[in-house]
Short mmCIF file of C-alpha atoms and ligand atoms in Angstrom, two decimals:
data_model
loop_
_atom_site.label_atom_id
_atom_site.label_comp_id
_atom_site.label_asym_id
_atom_site.label_seq_id
_atom_site.Cartn_x
_atom_site.Cartn_y
_atom_site.Cartn_z
CA MET F 1108 -19.63 -4.76 -2.35
CA PHE F 1109 -21.06 -1.25 -1.96
CA GLY F 1110 -24.47 -0.23 -3.39
CA LYS F 1111 -24.63 0.10 -7.19
CA GLU F 1112 -24.89 3.89 -6.99
CA VAL F 1113 -21.28 4.01 -5.70
CA TYR F 1114 -19.95 2.26 -8.83
CA ILE F 1115 -22.22 4.18 -11.22
CA GLY F 1116 -21.07 7.46 -9.69
CA ARG F 1117 -17.39 6.51 -9.89
CA ARG F 1118 -17.61 5.55 -13.56
CA LYS F 1119 -19.48 8.76 -14.40
CA LYS F 1120 -16.85 10.80 -12.66
CA LEU F 1121 -14.05 8.91 -14.40
CA ALA F 1122 -15.65 9.50 -17.79
CA ALA F 1123 -15.96 13.22 -16.98
CA LEU F 1124 -12.28 13.40 -15.98
CA MET F 1125 -11.29 11.65 -19.19
CA HIS F 1126 -13.39 14.09 -21.21
CA GLU F 1127 -11.46 16.94 -19.62
CA SER F 1128 -8.21 15.37 -20.80
CA GLY F 1129 -9.66 14.40 -24.24
CA LYS F 1130 -8.23 15.82 -27.45
CA GLU F 1131 -9.00 15.85 -31.16
CA ASN F 1132 -8.45 12.09 -31.55
CA GLY F 1133 -11.72 11.36 -29.84
CA ARG F 1134 -12.01 9.87 -26.44
CA GLY F 1135 -11.98 6.19 -27.23
CA ILE F 1136 -12.56 3.41 -24.75
CA ALA F 1137 -11.26 2.70 -21.27
CA VAL F 1138 -10.53 -0.95 -20.70
CA PHE F 1139 -10.43 -2.66 -17.29
CA LEU F 1140 -9.11 -6.17 -16.76
CA GLY F 1141 -10.10 -8.07 -13.64
CA ASN F 1142 -7.71 -10.70 -12.33
CA THR F 1143 -7.90 -14.37 -13.23
CA ASP F 1144 -7.30 -17.33 -10.97
CA ALA F 1145 -3.57 -18.01 -10.52
CA PRO F 1146 -2.56 -21.67 -10.09
CA GLN F 1147 0.01 -22.36 -7.37
CA ASN F 1148 1.53 -25.23 -9.30
CA TYR F 1149 -1.27 -27.05 -11.10
CA ARG F 1150 -4.57 -25.76 -12.36
CA GLY F 1151 -7.28 -26.44 -9.85
CA ASN F 1152 -5.10 -25.50 -6.88
CA ASP F 1153 -5.17 -21.74 -7.11
CA TYR F 1154 -3.84 -19.03 -4.83
CA LYS F 1155 -6.62 -17.36 -2.90
CA PHE F 1156 -8.28 -15.06 -5.42
CA ARG F 1157 -7.66 -11.34 -5.08
CA GLN F 1158 -9.36 -8.97 -7.51
CA GLU F 1159 -7.42 -6.28 -9.34
CA SER F 1160 -7.95 -3.18 -7.22
CA SER F 1161 -9.02 -0.64 -9.87
CA PHE F 1162 -11.42 -3.19 -11.34
CA LEU F 1163 -12.87 -3.65 -7.89
CA TYR F 1164 -13.11 0.11 -7.41
CA TYR F 1165 -15.07 0.83 -10.60
CA TRP F 1166 -16.93 -2.43 -11.25
CA GLY F 1167 -17.32 -3.96 -7.78
CA ILE F 1168 -17.17 -7.59 -8.88
CA ASP F 1169 -14.90 -9.67 -6.68
CA GLU F 1170 -14.56 -12.76 -8.88
CA PRO F 1171 -12.10 -14.02 -11.48
CA GLY F 1172 -12.62 -13.88 -15.23
CA PHE F 1173 -14.18 -10.45 -15.82
CA ALA F 1174 -13.26 -7.49 -18.00
CA ALA F 1175 -15.10 -4.25 -18.67
CA VAL F 1176 -15.18 -1.44 -21.17
CA LEU F 1177 -16.25 2.14 -20.58
CA ASP F 1178 -16.96 3.82 -23.92
CA LEU F 1179 -15.85 7.42 -23.46
CA ASP F 1180 -17.69 8.63 -26.56
CA SER F 1181 -21.10 7.00 -26.16
CA GLY F 1182 -21.05 6.53 -22.38
CA ASP F 1183 -21.84 2.81 -22.84
CA GLU F 1184 -20.63 0.42 -20.17
CA THR F 1185 -20.21 -3.30 -20.77
CA LEU F 1186 -19.18 -6.05 -18.41
CA TYR F 1187 -17.66 -9.16 -20.01
CA GLY F 1188 -17.73 -12.56 -18.33
CA ASN F 1189 -18.97 -16.09 -18.86
CA ASP F 1190 -21.99 -17.69 -17.28
CA VAL F 1191 -21.21 -20.98 -15.59
CA ASP F 1192 -21.91 -24.32 -17.26
CA ILE F 1193 -22.83 -27.64 -15.69
CA ASP F 1194 -19.16 -28.58 -15.07
CA ASP F 1195 -18.67 -25.37 -13.08
CA ILE F 1196 -21.86 -26.01 -11.15
CA ILE F 1197 -20.68 -29.49 -10.17
CA TRP F 1198 -17.47 -28.09 -8.64
CA MET F 1199 -18.58 -24.63 -7.48
CA GLY F 1200 -22.33 -24.92 -6.97
CA PRO F 1201 -24.95 -22.76 -8.72
CA GLN F 1202 -23.78 -19.21 -9.51
CA PRO F 1203 -25.68 -16.01 -10.28
CA SER F 1204 -25.68 -14.99 -13.94
CA VAL F 1205 -23.25 -12.42 -15.31
CA ALA F 1206 -26.25 -10.18 -16.05
CA SER F 1207 -27.32 -10.25 -12.41
CA LYS F 1208 -23.77 -9.48 -11.29
CA GLY F 1209 -23.71 -6.55 -13.71
CA GLU F 1210 -27.01 -5.38 -12.28
CA LYS F 1211 -25.45 -5.22 -8.77
CA ALA F 1212 -22.75 -2.90 -10.10
CA GLY F 1213 -25.24 -0.85 -12.13
CA VAL F 1214 -23.75 -1.97 -15.47
CA PRO F 1215 -26.40 -1.88 -18.21
CA HIS F 1216 -24.82 -4.34 -20.68
CA THR F 1217 -23.14 -7.69 -20.23
CA ALA F 1218 -21.59 -10.01 -22.82
CA PRO F 1219 -19.53 -13.23 -23.00
CA TYR F 1220 -15.83 -12.78 -22.28
CA ALA F 1221 -14.77 -13.52 -25.87
CA GLU F 1222 -16.60 -10.40 -27.02
CA PHE F 1223 -14.25 -8.28 -24.96
CA PHE F 1224 -11.44 -9.03 -27.42
CA GLU F 1225 -13.74 -8.11 -30.29
CA ALA F 1226 -14.62 -4.80 -28.65
CA VAL F 1227 -10.96 -3.84 -28.20
CA ARG F 1228 -10.00 -4.97 -31.73
CA ASN F 1229 -12.88 -3.03 -33.26
CA ALA F 1230 -11.93 0.13 -31.40
CA ARG F 1231 -8.32 -0.20 -32.56
CA LYS F 1232 -9.35 -0.92 -36.16
CA SER F 1233 -11.39 2.25 -36.26
CA GLY F 1234 -8.48 4.25 -34.83
CA ARG F 1235 -10.03 5.00 -31.45
CA PRO F 1236 -7.74 5.39 -28.45
CA VAL F 1237 -7.74 2.34 -26.18
CA HIS F 1238 -6.92 3.44 -22.65
CA PHE F 1239 -5.74 0.87 -20.14
CA LEU F 1240 -3.98 0.97 -16.77
CA PRO F 1241 -0.46 -0.42 -16.27
CA ALA F 1242 -0.93 -4.11 -15.50
CA SER F 1243 0.90 -5.75 -12.63
CA ARG F 1244 -0.08 -9.43 -12.88
CA TYR F 1245 1.76 -11.33 -15.63
CA TYR F 1246 -1.36 -12.93 -17.07
CA ASN F 1247 -3.02 -9.57 -17.69
CA THR F 1248 0.26 -8.10 -18.92
CA MET F 1249 0.61 -10.83 -21.54
CA MET F 1250 -3.04 -10.63 -22.54
CA LEU F 1251 -2.88 -6.87 -23.07
CA SER F 1252 0.41 -7.22 -24.90
CA GLU F 1253 -1.31 -9.60 -27.30
CA ILE F 1254 -4.44 -7.53 -27.93
CA MET F 1255 -2.54 -4.26 -28.14
CA GLU F 1256 0.19 -5.88 -30.24
CA CYS F 1257 3.02 -4.31 -28.30
CA PRO F 1258 5.89 -5.60 -26.10
CA ALA F 1259 4.94 -6.69 -22.59
CA GLU F 1260 7.20 -4.09 -20.95
CA ASN F 1261 5.12 -1.31 -22.55
CA ILE F 1262 2.02 -2.63 -20.80
CA ARG F 1263 3.59 -1.75 -17.46
CA LYS F 1264 4.60 1.82 -18.21
CA THR F 1265 2.50 4.87 -18.85
CA ALA F 1266 2.61 7.37 -21.70
CA PRO F 1267 0.11 9.92 -23.02
CA ALA F 1268 -2.54 7.90 -24.87
CA TYR F 1269 -2.77 10.44 -27.68
CA GLY F 1270 0.09 9.89 -30.04
CA THR F 1271 1.57 6.76 -28.44
CA ARG F 1272 -1.69 5.10 -27.61
CA GLU F 1273 -0.83 1.72 -29.08
CA THR F 1274 2.37 1.21 -27.19
CA ALA F 1275 1.81 1.97 -23.53
CA ALA F 1276 -0.66 2.22 -20.69
CA SER F 1277 -2.65 5.46 -20.74
CA LEU F 1278 -1.22 8.28 -18.67
CA GLU F 1279 -4.57 10.10 -18.83
CA LEU F 1280 -6.52 7.14 -17.48
CA THR F 1281 -3.88 6.42 -14.85
CA ARG F 1282 -3.88 10.01 -13.61
CA ALA F 1283 -7.68 10.14 -13.55
CA VAL F 1284 -7.94 6.89 -11.57
CA ILE F 1285 -5.24 8.01 -9.11
CA SER F 1286 -6.96 11.35 -8.53
CA MET F 1287 -10.15 9.54 -7.59
CA ARG F 1288 -8.74 6.69 -5.53
CA LEU F 1289 -6.45 9.02 -3.55
CA VAL F 1290 -9.39 10.80 -1.94
CA LYS F 1291 -11.37 8.25 0.00
CA GLU F 1292 -15.16 8.31 0.11
CA ALA F 1293 -17.09 7.98 3.38
CA CYS F 1294 -18.00 4.35 2.58
CA GLU F 1295 -14.31 3.55 2.05
CA ILE F 1296 -13.25 5.18 5.29
CA GLU F 1297 -15.79 3.05 7.12
CA GLU F 1298 -14.15 -0.05 5.63
CA ILE F 1299 -10.64 1.14 6.47
CA ASP F 1300 -11.78 1.72 10.05
CA LYS F 1301 -12.98 -1.90 10.10
CA ALA F 1302 -9.65 -3.14 8.73
CA CYS F 1303 -7.92 -1.09 11.43
CA GLU F 1304 -10.05 -2.67 14.13
CA ILE F 1305 -9.02 -6.13 12.92
CA GLY F 1306 -5.40 -4.92 12.79
CA TYR F 1307 -5.77 -3.75 16.40
CA LEU F 1308 -7.03 -7.19 17.43
CA MET F 1309 -4.16 -8.88 15.54
CA HIS F 1310 -1.53 -6.79 17.32
CA THR F 1311 -3.25 -7.22 20.68
CA ALA F 1312 -3.17 -11.01 20.27
CA ALA F 1313 0.49 -10.82 19.23
CA ARG F 1314 1.43 -8.71 22.25
CA GLN F 1315 -0.31 -11.16 24.57
CA ALA F 1316 1.54 -14.06 22.95
CA CYS F 1317 4.96 -12.39 23.06
CA LYS F 1318 6.69 -14.23 25.92
CA PRO F 1319 10.21 -15.62 26.28
CA GLY F 1320 10.44 -19.15 24.86
CA VAL F 1321 7.64 -18.70 22.31
CA LYS F 1322 8.56 -19.05 18.62
CA GLU F 1323 8.14 -16.01 16.40
CA GLN F 1324 6.25 -18.23 13.97
CA ASP F 1325 3.69 -19.12 16.65
CA ILE F 1326 2.93 -15.43 17.07
CA VAL F 1327 2.57 -14.98 13.29
CA GLY F 1328 0.05 -17.84 13.26
CA ILE F 1329 -1.95 -16.35 16.12
CA MET F 1330 -2.05 -12.91 14.46
CA GLU F 1331 -2.98 -14.16 11.04
CA GLY F 1332 -5.68 -16.39 12.53
CA VAL F 1333 -7.35 -13.25 13.88
CA THR F 1334 -7.67 -11.61 10.49
CA ILE F 1335 -8.61 -14.81 8.68
CA SER F 1336 -11.46 -15.27 11.14
CA LYS F 1337 -12.65 -11.65 10.99
CA GLY F 1338 -11.72 -10.38 7.55
CA TRP F 1339 -10.23 -11.46 4.25
CA GLY F 1340 -6.72 -12.07 5.58
CA VAL F 1341 -3.51 -10.08 5.87
CA SER F 1342 -3.06 -6.91 3.82
CA PHE F 1343 0.60 -7.89 3.16
CA THR F 1344 2.99 -10.60 4.28
CA THR F 1345 3.50 -10.19 8.02
CA ILE F 1346 6.80 -8.69 9.13
CA LEU F 1347 7.65 -10.04 12.60
CA SER F 1348 11.18 -10.39 13.85
CA GLN F 1349 13.60 -9.70 16.66
CA ASN F 1350 15.93 -8.52 13.87
CA GLY F 1351 13.83 -5.44 13.28
CA GLU F 1352 16.77 -3.72 11.60
CA THR F 1353 15.89 -5.72 8.47
CA LEU F 1354 13.02 -3.57 7.25
CA HIS F 1355 10.90 -6.29 5.68
CA ASN F 1356 11.91 -9.35 7.66
CA HIS F 1357 9.74 -12.33 6.79
CA SER F 1358 11.76 -15.02 8.52
CA HIS F 1359 10.14 -16.11 11.77
CA HIS F 1360 12.36 -18.94 12.95
CA GLN F 1361 13.73 -17.42 16.18
CA VAL F 1362 12.62 -17.93 19.77
CA ILE F 1363 11.54 -14.90 21.81
CA THR F 1364 14.54 -14.01 23.95
CA PRO F 1365 14.61 -11.71 27.00
CA GLY F 1366 16.55 -8.52 26.38
CA ARG F 1367 15.66 -8.35 22.68
CA MET F 1368 12.80 -6.46 21.02
CA LEU F 1369 10.18 -7.84 18.66
CA LEU F 1370 9.18 -5.64 15.72
CA ILE F 1371 5.73 -6.47 14.34
CA ASP F 1372 4.51 -4.77 11.16
CA ALA F 1373 1.22 -6.33 10.10
CA GLY F 1374 -2.23 -5.41 8.96
CA ALA F 1375 -5.59 -6.77 7.99
CA GLU F 1376 -7.60 -6.68 4.80
CA SER F 1377 -11.34 -6.35 5.36
CA ASN F 1378 -13.80 -8.54 3.48
CA THR F 1379 -14.28 -5.62 1.08
CA HIS F 1380 -10.48 -5.50 0.57
CA TYR F 1381 -9.53 -2.35 2.42
CA ALA F 1382 -6.22 -2.43 4.28
CA SER F 1383 -4.75 -1.52 7.64
CA ASP F 1384 -1.05 -1.38 8.45
CA PHE F 1385 0.35 -1.04 11.98
CA THR F 1386 3.78 -1.46 13.49
CA ARG F 1387 4.67 -1.84 17.13
CA THR F 1388 7.96 -2.84 18.72
CA LEU F 1389 7.73 -4.80 21.97
CA PRO F 1390 10.29 -5.58 24.68
CA CYS F 1391 10.52 -9.37 24.71
CA SER F 1392 10.84 -9.55 28.50
CA GLY F 1393 7.99 -7.08 29.03
CA LYS F 1394 10.30 -4.21 29.99
CA PHE F 1395 12.59 -2.08 27.83
CA THR F 1396 16.21 -1.68 28.88
CA SER F 1397 17.18 1.98 29.36
CA LYS F 1398 19.20 1.88 26.14
CA GLN F 1399 16.15 0.57 24.25
CA ARG F 1400 13.84 3.06 25.88
CA ASP F 1401 16.02 6.01 24.90
CA ILE F 1402 15.73 5.11 21.21
CA TYR F 1403 12.10 4.02 21.55
CA ASP F 1404 11.10 7.39 23.00
CA ILE F 1405 12.64 9.22 20.04
CA VAL F 1406 10.67 7.09 17.56
CA ALA F 1407 7.44 7.57 19.56
CA GLU F 1408 8.00 11.35 19.56
CA CYS F 1409 8.55 11.27 15.79
CA ASN F 1410 5.31 9.34 15.30
CA GLU F 1411 3.48 11.93 17.41
CA LEU F 1412 5.12 14.83 15.57
CA ALA F 1413 3.99 13.49 12.17
CA TYR F 1414 0.44 13.13 13.51
CA SER F 1415 0.49 16.71 14.82
CA LEU F 1416 1.73 18.12 11.49
CA ALA F 1417 -0.34 16.12 8.99
CA ALA F 1418 -3.06 18.48 7.75
CA PRO F 1419 -4.56 19.75 4.48
CA GLY F 1420 -2.13 21.86 2.48
CA VAL F 1421 1.00 20.43 4.08
CA PRO F 1422 3.23 18.39 1.74
CA TYR F 1423 3.94 15.04 3.42
CA ARG F 1424 7.52 15.49 2.25
CA GLU F 1425 7.79 18.39 4.73
CA VAL F 1426 6.46 16.17 7.49
CA HIS F 1427 9.11 13.57 6.61
CA MET F 1428 11.77 16.31 6.85
CA ALA F 1429 10.45 17.53 10.22
CA VAL F 1430 10.60 13.98 11.52
CA ALA F 1431 14.17 13.61 10.26
CA ALA F 1432 15.11 16.77 12.19
CA LYS F 1433 13.41 15.55 15.38
CA MET F 1434 15.10 12.17 15.10
CA LEU F 1435 18.54 13.72 14.65
CA ASP F 1436 17.92 16.00 17.59
CA GLY F 1437 17.16 12.99 19.78
CA LEU F 1438 20.17 11.06 18.49
CA LYS F 1439 22.35 14.10 19.12
CA THR F 1440 21.25 14.15 22.75
CA LEU F 1441 22.40 10.53 22.99
CA GLY F 1442 25.74 11.44 21.44
CA LEU F 1443 25.29 9.40 18.26
CA VAL F 1444 25.48 12.38 15.91
CA ASN F 1445 26.73 15.93 16.21
CA GLY F 1446 26.42 19.16 14.26
CA ARG F 1447 23.68 21.63 13.36
CA ILE F 1448 20.37 19.81 12.90
CA ASP F 1449 19.60 21.64 9.64
CA ASP F 1450 22.99 20.71 8.22
CA MET F 1451 22.52 17.07 9.18
CA VAL F 1452 19.05 17.04 7.58
CA THR F 1453 20.45 18.54 4.38
CA GLU F 1454 23.27 16.00 4.33
CA GLY F 1455 20.72 13.16 4.66
CA ILE F 1456 22.25 11.82 7.89
CA ALA F 1457 18.80 10.61 9.05
CA GLY F 1458 18.96 8.04 6.23
CA LEU F 1459 21.60 6.08 8.15
CA PHE F 1460 19.05 5.47 10.90
CA MET F 1461 15.80 5.55 8.90
CA PRO F 1462 16.55 4.33 5.37
CA HIS F 1463 12.86 4.43 4.41
CA GLY F 1464 10.22 7.11 3.93
CA LEU F 1465 7.79 8.30 6.61
CA GLY F 1466 4.76 6.73 4.96
CA HIS F 1467 2.68 5.71 1.97
CA ASN F 1468 -0.88 5.90 0.72
CA MET F 1469 -3.23 3.20 1.94
CA GLY F 1470 -6.64 2.06 0.69
CA ILE F 1471 -7.68 -0.97 -1.34
CA ASP F 1472 -4.01 -1.85 -1.32
CA VAL F 1473 -1.73 -1.38 1.62
CA HIS F 1474 0.66 0.59 -0.59
CA ASP F 1475 -2.25 2.01 -2.46
CA MET F 1476 -1.97 2.19 -6.26
CA GLU F 1477 1.77 1.70 -6.40
CA ASP F 1478 1.02 -0.67 -9.29
CA LEU F 1479 0.01 2.47 -11.23
CA GLY F 1480 3.41 4.10 -10.72
CA GLU F 1481 4.95 5.10 -7.40
CA ASP F 1482 5.79 8.64 -8.47
CA LEU F 1483 2.43 9.28 -10.14
CA VAL F 1484 0.71 8.21 -6.95
CA GLY F 1485 2.97 9.74 -4.34
CA TYR F 1486 4.26 12.97 -5.92
CA ASP F 1487 2.58 16.16 -7.11
CA ASP F 1488 3.50 17.47 -10.56
CA ASP F 1489 5.82 20.08 -9.04
CA GLN F 1490 7.70 17.60 -6.83
CA GLN F 1491 10.81 15.62 -7.66
CA ARG F 1492 11.78 12.40 -5.98
CA ALA F 1493 15.09 12.76 -4.12
CA SER F 1494 17.98 10.33 -4.47
CA GLN F 1495 19.17 10.47 -0.83
CA LEU F 1496 18.88 7.31 1.25
CA GLY F 1497 15.63 7.50 3.24
CA LEU F 1498 14.08 10.53 1.57
CA GLY F 1499 14.51 8.78 -1.78
CA SER F 1500 12.28 5.96 -0.51
CA LEU F 1501 9.48 8.34 0.47
CA ARG F 1502 6.43 6.91 -1.30
CA MET F 1503 4.02 9.69 -0.35
CA ALA F 1504 5.30 13.25 -0.69
CA ARG F 1505 2.11 14.98 -1.89
CA ARG F 1506 0.46 18.05 -0.50
CA LEU F 1507 -2.16 16.54 1.81
CA LYS F 1508 -5.88 16.85 1.15
CA PRO F 1509 -8.94 15.84 3.18
CA GLY F 1510 -9.69 12.20 2.35
CA HIS F 1511 -6.09 11.11 1.90
CA VAL F 1512 -5.24 8.00 3.92
CA ILE F 1513 -1.57 7.64 4.76
CA THR F 1514 0.71 5.87 7.18
CA ASP F 1515 2.85 7.52 9.85
CA GLU F 1516 5.74 5.10 10.36
CA PRO F 1517 9.04 6.49 11.59
CA GLY F 1518 11.74 4.09 12.68
CA ILE F 1519 15.30 3.95 13.94
CA TYR F 1520 17.41 0.97 12.90
CA PHE F 1521 21.02 0.01 13.37
CA VAL F 1522 21.93 -1.89 10.21
CA PRO F 1523 25.50 -3.18 10.71
CA ALA F 1524 26.25 -3.47 6.98
CA LEU F 1525 25.04 0.08 6.31
CA ILE F 1526 26.95 1.53 9.26
CA SER F 1527 30.19 -0.12 8.14
CA LYS F 1528 29.62 0.99 4.53
CA TRP F 1529 29.10 4.64 5.49
CA LYS F 1530 32.04 4.52 7.88
CA ALA F 1531 34.33 2.99 5.25
CA GLU F 1532 33.25 5.54 2.65
CA GLY F 1533 33.58 8.40 5.12
CA THR F 1534 29.94 9.38 4.61
CA GLY F 1535 28.87 11.91 7.25
CA LYS F 1536 32.22 11.46 9.01
CA ASP F 1537 31.99 14.90 10.63
CA MET F 1538 28.44 14.32 11.84
CA VAL F 1539 28.10 10.66 12.77
CA ASN F 1540 29.89 9.54 15.90
CA TYR F 1541 30.74 6.08 14.57
CA GLY F 1542 32.40 5.00 17.83
CA ALA F 1543 29.12 5.58 19.67
CA VAL F 1544 26.95 4.15 16.89
CA GLU F 1545 28.99 0.94 16.93
CA GLN F 1546 27.81 0.35 20.50
CA TYR F 1547 24.38 -0.34 18.92
CA LEU F 1548 25.35 -2.97 16.34
CA ASP F 1549 23.27 -5.64 18.10
CA PHE F 1550 20.40 -3.28 18.94
CA GLY F 1551 17.99 -4.21 16.12
CA GLY F 1552 15.37 -1.70 15.05
CA ILE F 1553 12.26 0.12 16.22
CA ARG F 1554 9.34 1.21 14.03
CA LEU F 1555 6.01 2.62 15.22
CA GLU F 1556 3.22 2.94 12.68
CA ASP F 1557 -0.32 4.31 12.72
CA ASP F 1558 -2.75 4.97 9.87
CA LEU F 1559 -4.02 8.54 9.38
CA LEU F 1560 -7.02 10.04 7.64
CA ILE F 1561 -6.54 13.66 6.58
CA THR F 1562 -9.58 15.65 7.71
CA GLU F 1563 -10.75 19.23 7.00
CA ASP F 1564 -8.66 20.63 9.83
CA GLY F 1565 -5.93 18.10 10.51
CA CYS F 1566 -6.03 14.35 10.72
CA ARG F 1567 -7.35 11.48 12.78
CA ARG F 1568 -5.90 8.09 13.52
CA LEU F 1569 -7.93 5.39 11.82
CA GLY F 1570 -9.59 2.59 13.74
CA PRO F 1571 -11.77 2.76 16.84
CA HIS F 1572 -8.86 1.97 19.19
CA ARG F 1573 -5.22 2.88 19.21
CA LEU F 1574 -2.61 0.28 20.10
CA PRO F 1575 -0.54 1.23 23.16
CA ILE F 1576 2.48 3.19 21.99
CA SER F 1577 4.25 5.00 24.82
CA ALA F 1578 6.94 2.86 26.43
CA ASP F 1579 5.05 2.98 29.76
CA ASP F 1580 1.76 1.93 28.15
CA VAL F 1581 3.41 -0.92 26.26
CA GLU F 1582 5.07 -2.20 29.43
CA ALA F 1583 1.79 -1.89 31.35
CA ALA F 1584 -0.06 -3.82 28.63
CA MET F 1585 2.57 -6.57 28.74
CA ALA F 1586 2.68 -6.83 32.54
N1 LIG I 156 3.91 -2.30 6.24
C1 LIG I 156 4.88 -2.54 5.28
C2 LIG I 156 5.26 -1.33 4.53
O1 LIG I 156 4.70 -0.29 4.73
O2 LIG I 156 6.12 -1.39 3.66
MN1 MN I 157 3.39 0.77 6.15
#
């Protein structure tokens, strides 16, 4: 937890932003629900607790069973939670009081959890807007649906609070929260750097363990052990597979085989719940074949190009497009595509090889704030999400600002089902050399990912150390 002044300052700023968006209906209350414990299959055997990220951001408390209300008219702040009783103490040991937890977050008032429902009901009865964020966990969705007396699906979508305030999450609150969480504070960047250091150690351990005959699952265990011993755990389910062409491959049953490549996309979550997210692709035998190296070098150049272009004022969508052009240029040299680069970019040919976007926001969540709405988070008001394969999956298109934290993760994949679909449909038939592409059906995929902080004059890679990335450096590290 940061010092209380961090949370006090954030809530003040949020209230000020909400005042700016306030209208004649009055400002109302902003409601924050923390997460509850989630049983795996019987109560008492819960999943590891993870706090709701916006609750953590504004109220700092990293425990289940809390809610909070920010009164936008009076400025009052109240934290709701229950003090432990003797049964809790027997199982969990003595616990600090709710009041002392509130004190750590600079919250002046605390009350038992049941009074939270009263506070929301009273606000609604007196016709005051009740602002809440779109919920992602089912428990909170159902609870909000009950207190707001509206269908559960409305709890997960946003609409302007004034006018439709009783039927959907508040667009005003969601926009205000996004605008704050997008620009990371110095104390947050310090935590992301720590998460990146743990991520570096995870990937280093994985690279050292990657030897023919070892099971993929053994490497997953080694990597995850690193972050469990140094931080909170993984920032998302580890992706580690010799079938790297499956973008999010969570099956780890294969044995490391010479001649193949191992794609590892994994990151750490620090004890304060900030994420890192790195991808490296390793030659299983320690050396790339020349065919692998040709593709690898293109991806490494794309990663470097994105890093060189990411700077304040530049829309990340443009960086994605520049990477698509670079990738097609490299693939053209290898004879896999042909035509004018600009035409191929316009036609979306890069999507055949990179069916995902260049990157996403990262912070308290690895795909930061996507629970609040992917387009609200990743797109400026004057930007439209595309429908093309690849570009349509771009999760961060915004004009970059100092303090943004984003990933730079180009990749080239040969997905047999996608290649045969495009070929059968005749998609890009004048630009894709399908005969040549079919020589790569057993190639797999390569992705190379770093985490970037946008600075005043460009960007820097997060974390004190960078994982080896050039083909030569990777081979040297594996020798
Ligand atoms: N690292 C997984 C992802 O970005 O989707
Ligand atoms: Mn990522």
